[in-house]
PDB file of C-alpha atoms and ligand atoms in Angstrom:
ATOM      1  CA  UNK A   4      -3.714   5.089  11.435  1.00 44.00           C
ATOM      2  CA  UNK A   5      -0.015   4.730  12.201  1.00 45.00           C
ATOM      3  CA  UNK A   6       1.595   7.997  13.227  1.00 46.00           C
ATOM      4  CA  UNK A   7       5.262   8.911  13.078  1.00 48.00           C
ATOM      5  CA  UNK A   8       5.092  10.150  16.705  1.00 50.00           C
ATOM      6  CA  UNK A   9       4.983   6.637  18.279  1.00 53.00           C
ATOM      7  CA  UNK A  10       7.920   5.642  16.171  1.00 46.00           C
ATOM      8  CA  UNK A  11      10.323   3.005  17.410  1.00 51.00           C
ATOM      9  CA  UNK A  12      13.759   4.551  17.027  1.00 71.00           C
ATOM     10  CA  UNK A  13      15.120   1.939  14.688  1.00 95.00           C
ATOM     11  CA  UNK A  14      14.120   0.686  11.276  1.00 97.00           C
ATOM     12  CA  UNK A  15      13.997  -3.119  10.911  1.00 98.00           C
ATOM     13  CA  UNK A  16      17.415  -4.762  10.658  1.00 98.00           C
ATOM     14  CA  UNK A  17      18.618  -6.379   7.424  1.00 98.00           C
ATOM     15  CA  UNK A  18      17.935  -9.746   9.062  1.00 97.00           C
ATOM     16  CA  UNK A  19      14.337  -8.785   9.950  1.00 97.00           C
ATOM     17  CA  UNK A  20      13.775  -7.392   6.442  1.00 98.00           C
ATOM     18  CA  UNK A  21      15.178 -10.559   4.871  1.00 97.00           C
ATOM     19  CA  UNK A  22      12.905 -12.827   6.950  1.00 96.00           C
ATOM     20  CA  UNK A  23       9.924 -10.664   5.941  1.00 97.00           C
ATOM     21  CA  UNK A  24      10.832 -10.881   2.239  1.00 98.00           C
ATOM     22  CA  UNK A  25      11.489  -7.152   2.017  1.00 98.00           C
ATOM     23  CA  UNK A  26      14.302  -4.813   1.033  1.00 98.00           C
ATOM     24  CA  UNK A  27      14.468  -1.195   2.160  1.00 98.00           C
ATOM     25  CA  UNK A  28      16.582   1.698   0.919  1.00 98.00           C
ATOM     26  CA  UNK A  29      16.153   5.144   2.455  1.00 98.00           C
ATOM     27  CA  UNK A  30      17.906   7.972   0.648  1.00 97.00           C
ATOM     28  CA  UNK A  31      17.114  11.537   1.643  1.00 97.00           C
ATOM     29  CA  UNK A  32      13.391  12.157   1.244  1.00 98.00           C
ATOM     30  CA  UNK A  33      12.676   8.863  -0.526  1.00 98.00           C
ATOM     31  CA  UNK A  34      12.186   5.367   0.918  1.00 98.00           C
ATOM     32  CA  UNK A  35      12.117   2.464  -1.517  1.00 98.00           C
ATOM     33  CA  UNK A  36      10.545  -0.774  -0.322  1.00 98.00           C
ATOM     34  CA  UNK A  37      10.921  -3.882  -2.489  1.00 98.00           C
ATOM     35  CA  UNK A  38       8.939  -7.077  -1.933  1.00 98.00           C
ATOM     36  CA  UNK A  39      11.658  -9.616  -2.450  1.00 98.00           C
ATOM     37  CA  UNK A  40      10.811 -13.311  -2.550  1.00 98.00           C
ATOM     38  CA  UNK A  41      11.204 -13.844  -6.291  1.00 97.00           C
ATOM     39  CA  UNK A  42      11.280 -17.640  -5.931  1.00 96.00           C
ATOM     40  CA  UNK A  43       7.694 -17.374  -4.583  1.00 97.00           C
ATOM     41  CA  UNK A  44       6.661 -14.634  -7.034  1.00 98.00           C
ATOM     42  CA  UNK A  45       6.996 -12.169  -4.117  1.00 98.00           C
ATOM     43  CA  UNK A  46       4.238 -13.873  -2.101  1.00 98.00           C
ATOM     44  CA  UNK A  47       3.849 -12.204   1.294  1.00 98.00           C
ATOM     45  CA  UNK A  48       3.349 -13.498   4.845  1.00 96.00           C
ATOM     46  CA  UNK A  49       2.120 -12.020   8.119  1.00 95.00           C
ATOM     47  CA  UNK A  50       5.735 -11.166   8.836  1.00 96.00           C
ATOM     48  CA  UNK A  51       5.858  -9.099   5.625  1.00 97.00           C
ATOM     49  CA  UNK A  52       2.943  -6.943   6.775  1.00 97.00           C
ATOM     50  CA  UNK A  53       4.107  -6.582  10.376  1.00 97.00           C
ATOM     51  CA  UNK A  54       7.484  -5.470   9.051  1.00 98.00           C
ATOM     52  CA  UNK A  55       5.825  -3.030   6.642  1.00 98.00           C
ATOM     53  CA  UNK A  56       3.988  -1.526   9.635  1.00 98.00           C
ATOM     54  CA  UNK A  57       7.298  -1.340  11.530  1.00 98.00           C
ATOM     55  CA  UNK A  58       8.881   0.512   8.585  1.00 98.00           C
ATOM     56  CA  UNK A  59       5.946   2.946   8.542  1.00 98.00           C
ATOM     57  CA  UNK A  60       6.403   3.695  12.258  1.00 97.00           C
ATOM     58  CA  UNK A  61      10.168   4.086  12.079  1.00 98.00           C
ATOM     59  CA  UNK A  62      10.740   6.025   8.852  1.00 98.00           C
ATOM     60  CA  UNK A  63      12.912   9.095   9.381  1.00 97.00           C
ATOM     61  CA  UNK A  64      10.791  12.241   9.655  1.00 96.00           C
ATOM     62  CA  UNK A  65      12.226  13.795   6.512  1.00 96.00           C
ATOM     63  CA  UNK A  66      11.008  10.952   4.283  1.00 98.00           C
ATOM     64  CA  UNK A  67       8.276  12.338   1.995  1.00 98.00           C
ATOM     65  CA  UNK A  68       7.903   9.653  -0.670  1.00 98.00           C
ATOM     66  CA  UNK A  69       7.603   5.873  -0.351  1.00 98.00           C
ATOM     67  CA  UNK A  70       7.974   3.757  -3.488  1.00 99.00           C
ATOM     68  CA  UNK A  71       6.770   0.149  -3.298  1.00 98.00           C
ATOM     69  CA  UNK A  72       7.753  -2.375  -5.938  1.00 98.00           C
ATOM     70  CA  UNK A  73       8.384  -6.078  -6.429  1.00 98.00           C
ATOM     71  CA  UNK A  74      11.697  -7.764  -7.183  1.00 98.00           C
ATOM     72  CA  UNK A  75      11.929  -8.732 -10.854  1.00 97.00           C
ATOM     73  CA  UNK A  76       8.960  -8.770 -13.180  1.00 97.00           C
ATOM     74  CA  UNK A  77       6.192  -9.512 -10.619  1.00 98.00           C
ATOM     75  CA  UNK A  78       4.760  -7.094  -8.055  1.00 98.00           C
ATOM     76  CA  UNK A  79       3.344  -9.797  -5.753  1.00 98.00           C
ATOM     77  CA  UNK A  80       1.421 -13.088  -6.028  1.00 98.00           C
ATOM     78  CA  UNK A  81      -0.444 -12.073  -2.853  1.00 98.00           C
ATOM     79  CA  UNK A  82      -0.530 -13.960   0.397  1.00 98.00           C
ATOM     80  CA  UNK A  83       1.762 -16.968   0.655  1.00 97.00           C
ATOM     81  CA  UNK A  84      -0.794 -19.722   0.230  1.00 96.00           C
ATOM     82  CA  UNK A  85       1.017 -21.687   2.910  1.00 95.00           C
ATOM     83  CA  UNK A  86      -0.486 -19.253   5.421  1.00 94.00           C
ATOM     84  CA  UNK A  87      -3.735 -21.208   4.900  1.00 92.00           C
ATOM     85  CA  UNK A  88      -2.215 -24.585   5.826  1.00 91.00           C
ATOM     86  CA  UNK A  89      -2.133 -25.790   9.456  1.00 88.00           C
ATOM     87  CA  UNK A  90       1.698 -25.662   9.340  1.00 88.00           C
ATOM     88  CA  UNK A  91       1.910 -21.998   8.265  1.00 88.00           C
ATOM     89  CA  UNK A  92       5.119 -20.635   6.723  1.00 89.00           C
ATOM     90  CA  UNK A  93       8.580 -20.674   8.124  1.00 79.00           C
ATOM     91  CA  UNK A  94       7.746 -20.154  11.784  1.00 81.00           C
ATOM     92  CA  UNK A  95       4.949 -17.750  10.859  1.00 82.00           C
ATOM     93  CA  UNK A  96       1.520 -18.275  12.416  1.00 76.00           C
ATOM     94  CA  UNK A  97      -1.002 -20.039  10.138  1.00 86.00           C
ATOM     95  CA  UNK A  98      -4.281 -18.222   9.426  1.00 86.00           C
ATOM     96  CA  UNK A  99      -6.286 -21.356  10.211  1.00 90.00           C
ATOM     97  CA  UNK A 100      -4.378 -23.400  12.837  1.00 88.00           C
ATOM     98  CA  UNK A 101      -6.094 -21.772  15.845  1.00 89.00           C
ATOM     99  CA  UNK A 102      -9.531 -22.234  14.271  1.00 91.00           C
ATOM    100  CA  UNK A 103      -8.796 -25.889  13.437  1.00 89.00           C
ATOM    101  CA  UNK A 104      -7.583 -26.523  16.990  1.00 90.00           C
ATOM    102  CA  UNK A 105     -10.564 -24.683  18.480  1.00 90.00           C
ATOM    103  CA  UNK A 106      -8.290 -22.280  20.395  1.00 91.00           C
ATOM    104  CA  UNK A 107      -9.042 -19.061  18.423  1.00 92.00           C
ATOM    105  CA  UNK A 108     -12.172 -17.060  19.225  1.00 94.00           C
ATOM    106  CA  UNK A 109     -13.777 -14.881  16.550  1.00 95.00           C
ATOM    107  CA  UNK A 110     -12.260 -11.887  18.344  1.00 96.00           C
ATOM    108  CA  UNK A 111      -8.793 -13.475  18.177  1.00 95.00           C
ATOM    109  CA  UNK A 112      -9.174 -13.853  14.403  1.00 94.00           C
ATOM    110  CA  UNK A 113     -10.341 -10.245  14.021  1.00 96.00           C
ATOM    111  CA  UNK A 114      -7.466  -9.013  16.183  1.00 96.00           C
ATOM    112  CA  UNK A 115      -4.998 -10.943  14.033  1.00 95.00           C
ATOM    113  CA  UNK A 116      -6.383  -9.477  10.794  1.00 96.00           C
ATOM    114  CA  UNK A 117      -6.333  -6.000  12.371  1.00 98.00           C
ATOM    115  CA  UNK A 118      -2.653  -6.481  13.162  1.00 96.00           C
ATOM    116  CA  UNK A 119      -1.952  -7.435   9.540  1.00 96.00           C
ATOM    117  CA  UNK A 120      -3.969  -4.451   8.248  1.00 98.00           C
ATOM    118  CA  UNK A 121      -1.511  -2.100   9.986  1.00 98.00           C
ATOM    119  CA  UNK A 122       0.984  -2.961   7.244  1.00 98.00           C
ATOM    120  CA  UNK A 123      -1.373  -1.350   4.716  1.00 98.00           C
ATOM    121  CA  UNK A 124      -3.054   1.514   6.607  1.00 98.00           C
ATOM    122  CA  UNK A 125       0.017   3.704   7.192  1.00 98.00           C
ATOM    123  CA  UNK A 126       0.470   4.138   3.434  1.00 98.00           C
ATOM    124  CA  UNK A 127      -2.400   6.681   3.562  1.00 98.00           C
ATOM    125  CA  UNK A 128      -0.531   9.017   5.960  1.00 98.00           C
ATOM    126  CA  UNK A 129      -0.882  12.622   4.711  1.00 98.00           C
ATOM    127  CA  UNK A 130       2.779  13.450   5.368  1.00 98.00           C
ATOM    128  CA  UNK A 131       3.826  10.802   2.807  1.00 98.00           C
ATOM    129  CA  UNK A 132       3.071  10.263  -0.852  1.00 98.00           C
ATOM    130  CA  UNK A 133       3.098   6.542  -1.562  1.00 98.00           C
ATOM    131  CA  UNK A 134       3.738   5.195  -5.040  1.00 98.00           C
ATOM    132  CA  UNK A 135       3.189   1.604  -6.215  1.00 99.00           C
ATOM    133  CA  UNK A 136       5.418   0.672  -9.156  1.00 98.00           C
ATOM    134  CA  UNK A 137       3.761  -2.426 -10.576  1.00 98.00           C
ATOM    135  CA  UNK A 138       5.137  -4.957 -13.041  1.00 98.00           C
ATOM    136  CA  UNK A 139       3.450  -8.280 -13.763  1.00 98.00           C
ATOM    137  CA  UNK A 140       0.974  -9.826 -11.373  1.00 98.00           C
ATOM    138  CA  UNK A 141      -0.472  -7.989  -8.368  1.00 99.00           C
ATOM    139  CA  UNK A 142      -2.821 -10.618  -6.950  1.00 98.00           C
ATOM    140  CA  UNK A 143      -5.014 -10.514  -3.854  1.00 98.00           C
ATOM    141  CA  UNK A 144      -2.976  -8.935  -1.067  1.00 98.00           C
ATOM    142  CA  UNK A 145      -0.612  -7.632  -3.772  1.00 98.00           C
ATOM    143  CA  UNK A 146      -3.485  -5.797  -5.480  1.00 99.00           C
ATOM    144  CA  UNK A 147      -4.632  -4.476  -2.086  1.00 98.00           C
ATOM    145  CA  UNK A 148      -1.124  -3.231  -1.333  1.00 98.00           C
ATOM    146  CA  UNK A 149      -1.079  -1.327  -4.633  1.00 99.00           C
ATOM    147  CA  UNK A 150      -4.565   0.025  -3.820  1.00 98.00           C
ATOM    148  CA  UNK A 151      -3.232   1.318  -0.474  1.00 98.00           C
ATOM    149  CA  UNK A 152      -0.833   3.637  -2.277  1.00 98.00           C
ATOM    150  CA  UNK A 153      -1.682   7.151  -3.459  1.00 98.00           C
ATOM    151  CA  UNK A 154      -0.355   6.692  -6.989  1.00 98.00           C
ATOM    152  CA  UNK A 155      -0.057   3.547  -9.124  1.00 98.00           C
ATOM    153  CA  UNK A 156       2.428   3.545 -11.994  1.00 98.00           C
ATOM    154  CA  UNK A 157       2.201   0.404 -14.106  1.00 98.00           C
ATOM    155  CA  UNK A 158       4.418  -1.344 -16.584  1.00 98.00           C
ATOM    156  CA  UNK A 159       2.374  -2.433 -19.589  1.00 98.00           C
ATOM    157  CA  UNK A 160       2.759  -6.051 -18.389  1.00 98.00           C
ATOM    158  CA  UNK A 161       0.920  -5.337 -15.090  1.00 98.00           C
ATOM    159  CA  UNK A 162      -2.174  -7.357 -14.144  1.00 98.00           C
ATOM    160  CA  UNK A 163      -4.417  -6.860 -11.132  1.00 98.00           C
ATOM    161  CA  UNK A 164      -6.526  -9.758  -9.768  1.00 98.00           C
ATOM    162  CA  UNK A 165      -8.710  -9.736  -6.646  1.00 98.00           C
ATOM    163  CA  UNK A 166      -8.439 -13.483  -6.130  1.00 98.00           C
ATOM    164  CA  UNK A 167      -9.861 -13.784  -2.603  1.00 98.00           C
ATOM    165  CA  UNK A 168     -13.502 -14.663  -3.456  1.00 98.00           C
ATOM    166  CA  UNK A 169     -12.246 -17.466  -5.719  1.00 98.00           C
ATOM    167  CA  UNK A 170     -10.447 -18.885  -2.661  1.00 97.00           C
ATOM    168  CA  UNK A 171     -13.481 -18.621  -0.383  1.00 97.00           C
ATOM    169  CA  UNK A 172     -12.270 -15.411   1.264  1.00 97.00           C
ATOM    170  CA  UNK A 173     -13.050 -11.702   1.279  1.00 98.00           C
ATOM    171  CA  UNK A 174     -10.415  -9.062   0.505  1.00 98.00           C
ATOM    172  CA  UNK A 175      -9.579  -7.907   4.061  1.00 98.00           C
ATOM    173  CA  UNK A 176      -6.321  -5.989   3.756  1.00 98.00           C
ATOM    174  CA  UNK A 177      -7.923  -2.543   3.377  1.00 98.00           C
ATOM    175  CA  UNK A 178      -8.340  -2.775  -0.415  1.00 98.00           C
ATOM    176  CA  UNK A 179     -12.136  -2.744  -0.773  1.00 98.00           C
ATOM    177  CA  UNK A 180     -12.567   0.943   0.055  1.00 98.00           C
ATOM    178  CA  UNK A 181     -10.028   2.357  -2.403  1.00 98.00           C
ATOM    179  CA  UNK A 182     -11.266  -0.073  -5.063  1.00 98.00           C
ATOM    180  CA  UNK A 183     -14.859   1.150  -4.699  1.00 98.00           C
ATOM    181  CA  UNK A 184     -13.719   4.789  -4.402  1.00 97.00           C
ATOM    182  CA  UNK A 185     -11.858   4.448  -7.713  1.00 98.00           C
ATOM    183  CA  UNK A 186     -14.028   2.213  -9.908  1.00 98.00           C
ATOM    184  CA  UNK A 187     -17.468   2.405  -8.216  1.00 98.00           C
ATOM    185  CA  UNK A 188     -19.365  -0.353  -6.469  1.00 98.00           C
ATOM    186  CA  UNK A 189     -20.706  -2.066  -9.601  1.00 98.00           C
ATOM    187  CA  UNK A 190     -17.345  -2.456 -11.348  1.00 98.00           C
ATOM    188  CA  UNK A 191     -15.771  -3.471  -8.010  1.00 98.00           C
ATOM    189  CA  UNK A 192     -18.369  -6.239  -7.601  1.00 98.00           C
ATOM    190  CA  UNK A 193     -17.669  -7.441 -11.140  1.00 98.00           C
ATOM    191  CA  UNK A 194     -13.872  -7.407 -10.664  1.00 98.00           C
ATOM    192  CA  UNK A 195     -13.928  -9.112  -7.249  1.00 98.00           C
ATOM    193  CA  UNK A 196     -16.678 -11.672  -7.830  1.00 98.00           C
ATOM    194  CA  UNK A 197     -15.250 -12.875 -11.131  1.00 98.00           C
ATOM    195  CA  UNK A 198     -11.676 -12.751  -9.753  1.00 98.00           C
ATOM    196  CA  UNK A 199     -10.619 -11.891 -13.301  1.00 98.00           C
ATOM    197  CA  UNK A 200      -7.421 -10.210 -14.395  1.00 98.00           C
ATOM    198  CA  UNK A 201      -7.478  -6.480 -15.050  1.00 98.00           C
ATOM    199  CA  UNK A 202      -4.646  -5.794 -17.463  1.00 98.00           C
ATOM    200  CA  UNK A 203      -2.666  -2.539 -17.517  1.00 98.00           C
ATOM    201  CA  UNK A 204      -4.579  -0.822 -20.342  1.00 98.00           C
ATOM    202  CA  UNK A 205      -7.937  -1.469 -18.672  1.00 98.00           C
ATOM    203  CA  UNK A 206      -6.513  -0.448 -15.285  1.00 98.00           C
ATOM    204  CA  UNK A 207      -5.579   2.903 -16.863  1.00 98.00           C
ATOM    205  CA  UNK A 208      -9.107   3.316 -18.254  1.00 98.00           C
ATOM    206  CA  UNK A 209     -10.682   2.494 -14.881  1.00 98.00           C
ATOM    207  CA  UNK A 210      -8.440   4.907 -12.978  1.00 98.00           C
ATOM    208  CA  UNK A 211      -6.566   2.077 -11.243  1.00 98.00           C
ATOM    209  CA  UNK A 212      -3.335   3.372 -12.798  1.00 98.00           C
ATOM    210  CA  UNK A 213      -2.235   6.995 -12.963  1.00 98.00           C
ATOM    211  CA  UNK A 214       0.302   6.095 -15.629  1.00 98.00           C
ATOM    212  CA  UNK A 215       1.128   3.054 -17.797  1.00 98.00           C
ATOM    213  CA  UNK A 216       4.543   2.861 -19.469  1.00 98.00           C
ATOM    214  CA  UNK A 217       6.514   0.172 -21.320  1.00 98.00           C
ATOM    215  CA  UNK A 218       7.703  -2.252 -18.634  1.00 98.00           C
ATOM    216  CA  UNK A 219      11.411  -1.513 -19.132  1.00 98.00           C
ATOM    217  CA  UNK A 220      10.753   2.215 -18.710  1.00 98.00           C
ATOM    218  CA  UNK A 221       9.023   1.815 -15.333  1.00 98.00           C
ATOM    219  CA  UNK A 222      12.003   2.765 -13.102  1.00 98.00           C
ATOM    220  CA  UNK A 223      12.620   5.971 -15.094  1.00 98.00           C
ATOM    221  CA  UNK A 224       8.920   6.888 -15.087  1.00 98.00           C
ATOM    222  CA  UNK A 225       8.785   6.392 -11.301  1.00 98.00           C
ATOM    223  CA  UNK A 226      11.893   8.541 -10.827  1.00 98.00           C
ATOM    224  CA  UNK A 227      10.303  11.334 -12.900  1.00 98.00           C
ATOM    225  CA  UNK A 228       7.133  11.281 -10.767  1.00 98.00           C
ATOM    226  CA  UNK A 229       9.183  11.199  -7.554  1.00 98.00           C
ATOM    227  CA  UNK A 230      11.213  14.223  -8.730  1.00 98.00           C
ATOM    228  CA  UNK A 231       8.017  16.136  -9.534  1.00 98.00           C
ATOM    229  CA  UNK A 232       6.518  15.261  -6.119  1.00 98.00           C
ATOM    230  CA  UNK A 233       9.673  16.408  -4.340  1.00 98.00           C
ATOM    231  CA  UNK A 234       9.554  19.758  -6.133  1.00 98.00           C
ATOM    232  CA  UNK A 235       6.451  20.867  -4.201  1.00 97.00           C
ATOM    233  CA  UNK A 236       6.493  22.432  -0.740  1.00 96.00           C
ATOM    234  CA  UNK A 237       6.401  19.599   1.872  1.00 97.00           C
ATOM    235  CA  UNK A 238       3.987  21.258   4.319  1.00 97.00           C
ATOM    236  CA  UNK A 239       1.650  22.324   1.513  1.00 97.00           C
ATOM    237  CA  UNK A 240       1.787  18.785   0.122  1.00 98.00           C
ATOM    238  CA  UNK A 241       0.796  17.296   3.502  1.00 98.00           C
ATOM    239  CA  UNK A 242      -2.032  19.791   3.994  1.00 98.00           C
ATOM    240  CA  UNK A 243      -3.287  19.271   0.431  1.00 98.00           C
ATOM    241  CA  UNK A 244      -3.281  15.466   0.715  1.00 98.00           C
ATOM    242  CA  UNK A 245      -5.230  15.735   3.993  1.00 98.00           C
ATOM    243  CA  UNK A 246      -7.767  18.017   2.272  1.00 98.00           C
ATOM    244  CA  UNK A 247      -8.167  15.745  -0.741  1.00 98.00           C
ATOM    245  CA  UNK A 248      -8.585  12.676   1.480  1.00 97.00           C
ATOM    246  CA  UNK A 249     -11.628  14.163   3.213  1.00 97.00           C
ATOM    247  CA  UNK A 250     -13.266  15.664   0.098  1.00 97.00           C
ATOM    248  CA  UNK A 251     -15.377  12.618  -0.822  1.00 94.00           C
ATOM    249  CA  UNK A 252     -17.036  12.346   2.610  1.00 95.00           C
ATOM    250  CA  UNK A 253     -17.521  16.109   3.144  1.00 98.00           C
ATOM    251  CA  UNK A 254     -20.371  18.266   1.887  1.00 98.00           C
ATOM    252  CA  UNK A 255     -19.310  21.187  -0.313  1.00 98.00           C
ATOM    253  CA  UNK A 256     -19.741  23.529   2.676  1.00 98.00           C
ATOM    254  CA  UNK A 257     -17.652  21.296   4.956  1.00 98.00           C
ATOM    255  CA  UNK A 258     -14.938  21.000   2.336  1.00 98.00           C
ATOM    256  CA  UNK A 259     -14.888  24.768   1.716  1.00 98.00           C
ATOM    257  CA  UNK A 260     -14.488  25.278   5.475  1.00 98.00           C
ATOM    258  CA  UNK A 261     -11.677  22.728   5.597  1.00 98.00           C
ATOM    259  CA  UNK A 262      -9.912  24.560   2.729  1.00 98.00           C
ATOM    260  CA  UNK A 263     -10.171  27.851   4.648  1.00 98.00           C
ATOM    261  CA  UNK A 264      -8.785  26.330   7.846  1.00 97.00           C
ATOM    262  CA  UNK A 265      -5.885  24.685   6.029  1.00 98.00           C
ATOM    263  CA  UNK A 266      -5.066  27.916   4.172  1.00 98.00           C
ATOM    264  CA  UNK A 267      -4.758  29.899   7.405  1.00 97.00           C
ATOM    265  CA  UNK A 268      -1.799  27.749   8.361  1.00 95.00           C
ATOM    266  CA  UNK A 269      -0.264  28.011   4.896  1.00 97.00           C
ATOM    267  CA  UNK A 270      -0.653  31.811   4.716  1.00 97.00           C
ATOM    268  CA  UNK A 271       0.846  32.169   8.193  1.00 96.00           C
ATOM    269  CA  UNK A 272       3.830  30.115   7.071  1.00 95.00           C
ATOM    270  CA  UNK A 273       4.219  32.205   3.889  1.00 94.00           C
ATOM    271  CA  UNK A 274       3.957  35.454   5.868  1.00 95.00           C
ATOM    272  CA  UNK A 275       6.504  34.337   8.409  1.00 94.00           C
ATOM    273  CA  UNK A 276       8.931  33.357   5.606  1.00 90.00           C
ATOM    274  CA  UNK A 277       8.405  36.831   4.056  1.00 89.00           C
ATOM    275  CA  UNK A 278       8.905  38.486   7.437  1.00 88.00           C
ATOM    276  CA  UNK A 279      12.174  36.611   7.931  1.00 85.00           C
ATOM    277  CA  UNK A 280      13.433  37.932   4.564  1.00 82.00           C
ATOM    278  CA  UNK A 281      12.792  41.585   5.508  1.00 76.00           C
TER     279      UNK A 281
HETATM  280  N1  ACO B  25       2.074 -18.448  -2.304  1.00 60.93           N
HETATM  281  C1  ACO B  25       3.084 -19.330  -2.245  1.00 60.93           C
HETATM  282  N2  ACO B  25       3.839 -19.687  -3.313  1.00 60.93           N
HETATM  283  C2  ACO B  25       3.566 -19.093  -4.492  1.00 60.93           C
HETATM  284  C3  ACO B  25       2.537 -18.148  -4.628  1.00 60.93           C
HETATM  285  C4  ACO B  25       1.759 -17.826  -3.467  1.00 60.93           C
HETATM  286  N3  ACO B  25       0.787 -16.912  -3.499  1.00 60.93           N
HETATM  287  N4  ACO B  25       2.494 -17.746  -5.921  1.00 60.93           N
HETATM  288  C5  ACO B  25       3.470 -18.407  -6.555  1.00 60.93           C
HETATM  289  N5  ACO B  25       4.121 -19.221  -5.699  1.00 60.93           N
HETATM  290  C6  ACO B  25       5.222 -20.129  -5.985  1.00 60.93           C
HETATM  291  C7  ACO B  25       4.746 -21.334  -6.777  1.00 60.93           C
HETATM  292  O1  ACO B  25       4.236 -22.327  -5.915  1.00 60.93           O
HETATM  293  C8  ACO B  25       6.021 -21.761  -7.475  1.00 60.93           C
HETATM  294  O2  ACO B  25       6.809 -22.474  -6.552  1.00 60.93           O
HETATM  295  P1  ACO B  25       7.669 -23.782  -7.063  1.00 60.93           P
HETATM  296  O3  ACO B  25       8.683 -23.187  -8.015  1.00 60.93           O
HETATM  297  O4  ACO B  25       8.264 -24.294  -5.798  1.00 60.93           O
HETATM  298  O5  ACO B  25       6.695 -24.684  -7.726  1.00 60.93           O
HETATM  299  C9  ACO B  25       6.737 -20.430  -7.727  1.00 60.93           C
HETATM  300  O6  ACO B  25       6.150 -19.473  -6.838  1.00 60.93           O
HETATM  301  C10 ACO B  25       6.513 -19.935  -9.136  1.00 60.93           C
HETATM  302  O7  ACO B  25       5.106 -19.932  -9.387  1.00 60.93           O
HETATM  303  P2  ACO B  25       4.479 -20.415 -10.778  1.00 60.93           P
HETATM  304  O8  ACO B  25       3.028 -20.655 -10.560  1.00 60.93           O
HETATM  305  O9  ACO B  25       5.295 -21.537 -11.343  1.00 60.93           O
HETATM  306  O10 ACO B  25       4.750 -19.105 -11.657  1.00 60.93           O
HETATM  307  P3  ACO B  25       3.912 -18.584 -12.900  1.00 60.93           P
HETATM  308  O11 ACO B  25       4.707 -17.444 -13.437  1.00 60.93           O
HETATM  309  O12 ACO B  25       3.541 -19.691 -13.814  1.00 60.93           O
HETATM  310  O13 ACO B  25       2.541 -18.022 -12.279  1.00 60.93           O
HETATM  311  C11 ACO B  25       1.216 -16.738 -10.706  1.00 60.93           C
HETATM  312  C12 ACO B  25       2.575 -16.906 -11.433  1.00 60.93           C
HETATM  313  C13 ACO B  25       0.143 -16.373 -11.734  1.00 60.93           C
HETATM  314  C14 ACO B  25       1.415 -15.606  -9.727  1.00 60.93           C
HETATM  315  C15 ACO B  25       0.835 -18.067 -10.025  1.00 60.93           C
HETATM  316  O14 ACO B  25       1.955 -18.537  -9.279  1.00 60.93           O
HETATM  317  C16 ACO B  25      -0.334 -17.937  -9.076  1.00 60.93           C
HETATM  318  O15 ACO B  25      -1.476 -17.894  -9.510  1.00 60.93           O
HETATM  319  N6  ACO B  25      -0.048 -17.891  -7.749  1.00 60.93           N
HETATM  320  C17 ACO B  25      -1.071 -17.935  -6.725  1.00 60.93           C
HETATM  321  C18 ACO B  25      -1.764 -16.585  -6.591  1.00 60.93           C
HETATM  322  C19 ACO B  25      -2.758 -16.571  -5.457  1.00 60.93           C
HETATM  323  O16 ACO B  25      -3.756 -17.308  -5.469  1.00 60.93           O
HETATM  324  N7  ACO B  25      -2.495 -15.742  -4.440  1.00 60.93           N
HETATM  325  C20 ACO B  25      -3.359 -15.593  -3.278  1.00 60.93           C
HETATM  326  C21 ACO B  25      -4.393 -14.514  -3.538  1.00 60.93           C
HETATM  327  S1  ACO B  25      -5.467 -14.231  -2.169  1.00 60.93           S
HETATM  328  C22 ACO B  25      -4.646 -13.159  -1.116  1.00 60.93           C
HETATM  329  O17 ACO B  25      -3.596 -12.661  -1.441  1.00 60.93           O
HETATM  330  C23 ACO B  25      -5.241 -12.818   0.240  1.00 60.93           C
END
């Protein structure tokens, strides 16, 4: 997983962000990333995901919250379908050209997908809380991007679709694990293998949305959640997210031990703050 410690010093330039179809605003503890290719319903390319990974590496250390949204009334129509043509998109490598030409080995293809996955993996970092603010369609890679975030807040016009199997593909941008973790394997099979739309109300019922609000109230609802997240202690928030992330794979005994270990650090920090006051 991407770590802040190997950070390049600089965030992507405006020009790099523009070519990737992204906008970025960092203000204090909050970074807001907007997928911005409205004329393509915010479809994303390899460049989008490499630039997302770059942002993750280069965020200032005091950023605690990342909010991801789409320009206008669509989150994202998923991968730019031109990525599957031999020509690719706008100077961006095609997903299939190397295979068609016989120059890509299986390992080359895996390496390429691994590179793209980096744009999604960093959103799980325990020192950040990542929030997807979703209006309209979140299809394929767009759904997987929302699934990569810790919290999904939906406008009531939001619709999730895992379109990949309908296109002859598997979802490969790190979305299958959170989907199964949230809805269970049987519902995940049904959602993916029918490639049907999951509308906002059902997403709320399934646990795919933490909150659903009228679409025009989405920015305000996101701001309220961000304010509440910022009100907690940053180190405790990081330690708690790390604990919660391991809970599902730990036995009760392992999790209890992890809680004890994490609390030692927290109590030491509290004691040293008390000591400094005396
Ligand atoms: N890639 C490239 N261009 C796209 C994409 C996409 N994924 N989605 C939309 N566009 C383009 C359309 O081609 C159209 O371009 P044009 O104006 O030059 O004709 C423009 O965006 C607007 O799209 P419409 O289809 O006219 O918009 P509408 O609101 O009717 O429908 C919807 C929106 C539902 C998102 C539809 O465009 C769609 O189904 N897109 C394809 C979704 C898809 O299959 N994504 C890939 C999933 S798999 C994965 O992500 C790995």
